[in-house]
mmCIF file with all atom_site columns, C-alpha atoms in Angstrom:
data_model
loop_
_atom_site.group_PDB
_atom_site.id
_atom_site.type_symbol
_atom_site.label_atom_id
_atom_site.label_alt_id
_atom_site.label_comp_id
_atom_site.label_asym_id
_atom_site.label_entity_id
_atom_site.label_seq_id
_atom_site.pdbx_PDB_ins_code
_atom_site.Cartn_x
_atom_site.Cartn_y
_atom_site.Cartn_z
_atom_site.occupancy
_atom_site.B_iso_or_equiv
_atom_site.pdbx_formal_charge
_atom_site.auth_seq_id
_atom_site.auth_comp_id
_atom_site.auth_asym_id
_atom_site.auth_atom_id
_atom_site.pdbx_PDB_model_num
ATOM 1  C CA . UNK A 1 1  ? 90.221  66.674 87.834  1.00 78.00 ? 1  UNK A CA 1
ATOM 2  C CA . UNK A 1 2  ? 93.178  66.052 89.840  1.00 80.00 ? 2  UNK A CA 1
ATOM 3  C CA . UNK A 1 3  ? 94.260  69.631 89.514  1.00 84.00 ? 3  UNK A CA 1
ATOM 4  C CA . UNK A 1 4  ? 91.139  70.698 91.436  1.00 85.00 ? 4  UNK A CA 1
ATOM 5  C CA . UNK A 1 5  ? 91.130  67.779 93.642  1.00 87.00 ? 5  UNK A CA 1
ATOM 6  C CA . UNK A 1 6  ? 95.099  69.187 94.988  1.00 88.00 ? 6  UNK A CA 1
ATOM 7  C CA . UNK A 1 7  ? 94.776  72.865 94.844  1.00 89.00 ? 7  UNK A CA 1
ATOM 8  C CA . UNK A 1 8  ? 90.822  72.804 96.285  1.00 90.00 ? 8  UNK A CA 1
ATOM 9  C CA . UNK A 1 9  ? 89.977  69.210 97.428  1.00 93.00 ? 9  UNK A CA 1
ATOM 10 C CA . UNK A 1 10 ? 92.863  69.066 99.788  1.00 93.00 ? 10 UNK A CA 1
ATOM 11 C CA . UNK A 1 11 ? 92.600  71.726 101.287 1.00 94.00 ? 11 UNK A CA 1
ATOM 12 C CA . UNK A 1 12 ? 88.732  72.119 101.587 1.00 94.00 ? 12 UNK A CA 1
ATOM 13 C CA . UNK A 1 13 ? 88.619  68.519 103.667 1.00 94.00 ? 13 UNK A CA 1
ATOM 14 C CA . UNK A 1 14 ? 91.660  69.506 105.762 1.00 94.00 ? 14 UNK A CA 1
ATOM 15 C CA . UNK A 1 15 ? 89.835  72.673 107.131 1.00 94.00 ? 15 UNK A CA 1
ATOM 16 C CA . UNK A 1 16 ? 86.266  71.013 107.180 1.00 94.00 ? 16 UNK A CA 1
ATOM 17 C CA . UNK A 1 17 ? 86.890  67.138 107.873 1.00 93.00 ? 17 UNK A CA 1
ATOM 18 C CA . UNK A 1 18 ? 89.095  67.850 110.446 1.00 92.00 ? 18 UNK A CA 1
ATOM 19 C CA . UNK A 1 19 ? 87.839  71.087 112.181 1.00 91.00 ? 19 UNK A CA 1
ATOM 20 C CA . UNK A 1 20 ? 84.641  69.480 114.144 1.00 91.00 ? 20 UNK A CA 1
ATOM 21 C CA . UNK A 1 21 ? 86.914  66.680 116.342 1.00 92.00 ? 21 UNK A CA 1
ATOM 22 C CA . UNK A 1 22 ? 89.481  68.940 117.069 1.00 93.00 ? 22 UNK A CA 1
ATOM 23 C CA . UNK A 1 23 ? 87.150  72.281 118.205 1.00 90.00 ? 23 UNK A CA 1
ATOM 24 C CA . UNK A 1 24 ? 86.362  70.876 121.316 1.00 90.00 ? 24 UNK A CA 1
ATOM 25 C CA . UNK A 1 25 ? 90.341  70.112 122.200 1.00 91.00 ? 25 UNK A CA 1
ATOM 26 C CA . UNK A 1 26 ? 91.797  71.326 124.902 1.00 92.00 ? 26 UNK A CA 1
ATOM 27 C CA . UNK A 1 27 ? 95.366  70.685 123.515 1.00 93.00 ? 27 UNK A CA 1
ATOM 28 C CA . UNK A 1 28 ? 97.489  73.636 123.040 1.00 94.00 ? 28 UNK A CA 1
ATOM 29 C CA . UNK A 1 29 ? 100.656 73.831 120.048 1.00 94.00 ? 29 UNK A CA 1
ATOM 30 C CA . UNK A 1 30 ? 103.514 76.775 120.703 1.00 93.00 ? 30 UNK A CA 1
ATOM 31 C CA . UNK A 1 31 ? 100.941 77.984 122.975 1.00 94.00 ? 31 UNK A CA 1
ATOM 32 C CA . UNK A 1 32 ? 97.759  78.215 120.892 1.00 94.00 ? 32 UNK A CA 1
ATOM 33 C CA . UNK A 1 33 ? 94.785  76.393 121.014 1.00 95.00 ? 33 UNK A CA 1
ATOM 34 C CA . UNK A 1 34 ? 94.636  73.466 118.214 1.00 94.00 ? 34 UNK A CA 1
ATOM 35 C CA . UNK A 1 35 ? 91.893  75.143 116.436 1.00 94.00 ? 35 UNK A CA 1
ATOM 36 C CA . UNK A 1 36 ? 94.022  77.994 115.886 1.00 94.00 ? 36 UNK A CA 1
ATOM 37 C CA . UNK A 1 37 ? 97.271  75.978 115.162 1.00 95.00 ? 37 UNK A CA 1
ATOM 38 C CA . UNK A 1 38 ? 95.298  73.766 112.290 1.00 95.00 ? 38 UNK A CA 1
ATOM 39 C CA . UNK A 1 39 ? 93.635  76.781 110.609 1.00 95.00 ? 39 UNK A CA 1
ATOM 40 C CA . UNK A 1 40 ? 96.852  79.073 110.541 1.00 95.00 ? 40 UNK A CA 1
ATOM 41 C CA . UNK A 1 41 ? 98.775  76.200 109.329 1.00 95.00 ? 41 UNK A CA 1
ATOM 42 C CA . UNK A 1 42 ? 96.810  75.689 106.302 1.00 96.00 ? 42 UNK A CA 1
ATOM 43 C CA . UNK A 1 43 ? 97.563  79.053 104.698 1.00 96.00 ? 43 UNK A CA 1
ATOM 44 C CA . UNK A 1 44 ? 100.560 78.316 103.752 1.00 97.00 ? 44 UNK A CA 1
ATOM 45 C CA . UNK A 1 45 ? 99.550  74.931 103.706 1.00 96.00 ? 45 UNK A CA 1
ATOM 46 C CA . UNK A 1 46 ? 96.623  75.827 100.692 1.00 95.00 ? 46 UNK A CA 1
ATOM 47 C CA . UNK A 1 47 ? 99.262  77.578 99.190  1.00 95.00 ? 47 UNK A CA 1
ATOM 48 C CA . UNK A 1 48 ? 101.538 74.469 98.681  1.00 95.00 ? 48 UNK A CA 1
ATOM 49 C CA . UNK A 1 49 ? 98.641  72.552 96.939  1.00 94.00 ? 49 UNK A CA 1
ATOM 50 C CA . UNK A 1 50 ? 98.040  75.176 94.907  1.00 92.00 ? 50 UNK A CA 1
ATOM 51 C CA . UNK A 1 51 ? 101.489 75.721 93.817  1.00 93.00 ? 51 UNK A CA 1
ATOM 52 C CA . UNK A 1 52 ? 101.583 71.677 93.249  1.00 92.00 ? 52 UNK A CA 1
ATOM 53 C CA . UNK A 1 53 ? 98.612  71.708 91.539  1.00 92.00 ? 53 UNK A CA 1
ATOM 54 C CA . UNK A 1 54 ? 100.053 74.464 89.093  1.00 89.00 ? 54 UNK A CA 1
ATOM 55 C CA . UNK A 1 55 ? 103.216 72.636 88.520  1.00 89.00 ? 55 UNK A CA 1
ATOM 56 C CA . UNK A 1 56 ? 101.753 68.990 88.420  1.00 88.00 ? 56 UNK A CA 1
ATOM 57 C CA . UNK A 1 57 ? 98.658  70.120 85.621  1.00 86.00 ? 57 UNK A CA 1
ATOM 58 C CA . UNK A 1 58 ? 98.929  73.596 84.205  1.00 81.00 ? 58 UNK A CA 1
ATOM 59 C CA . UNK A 1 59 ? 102.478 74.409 83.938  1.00 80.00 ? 59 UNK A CA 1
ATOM 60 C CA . UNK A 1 60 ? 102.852 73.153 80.460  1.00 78.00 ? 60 UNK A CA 1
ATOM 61 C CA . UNK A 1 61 ? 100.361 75.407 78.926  1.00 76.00 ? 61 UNK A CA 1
ATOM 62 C CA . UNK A 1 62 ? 102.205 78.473 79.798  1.00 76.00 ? 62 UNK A CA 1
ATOM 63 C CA . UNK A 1 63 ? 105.750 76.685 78.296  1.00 70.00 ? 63 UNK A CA 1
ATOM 64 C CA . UNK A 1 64 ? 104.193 76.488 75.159  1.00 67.00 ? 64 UNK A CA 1
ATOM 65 C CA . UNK A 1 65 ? 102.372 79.921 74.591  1.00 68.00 ? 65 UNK A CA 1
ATOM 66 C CA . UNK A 1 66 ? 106.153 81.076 75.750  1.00 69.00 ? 66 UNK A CA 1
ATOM 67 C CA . UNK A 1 67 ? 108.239 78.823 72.873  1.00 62.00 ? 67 UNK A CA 1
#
């Protein structure tokens, strides 16, 4: 549960919690709007959870069909 609660949960509240308050900003970061900023920085953002997600839960199931 944790594993989807990293690689999904995370990620799915970041984009969807957080998206509503700041889409009526007028705040700009390296010269793009904040909407922009937030969404593009959660690619490689999602990625990272994922990637935790694998390491933190799954990993050891592909050590052992390797041994």
């Amino acid at each position: 549960m944790g594993s989807l609660f990293i690689g999904i949960g995370i990620p799915f509240l970041a984009i969807l919690g957080v998206v509503p308050f700041i889409a009526t900003a007028d705040v700009s970061v390296l010269g793009f709007p904040i909407l922009y900023f937030w969404i593009f920085l959660w690619f490689p953002l999602t990625t990272l959870c994922l990637c935790l997600s694998w390491h933190f839960f799954d990993r050891h199931q592909y050590e052992d069909e390797k041994n």
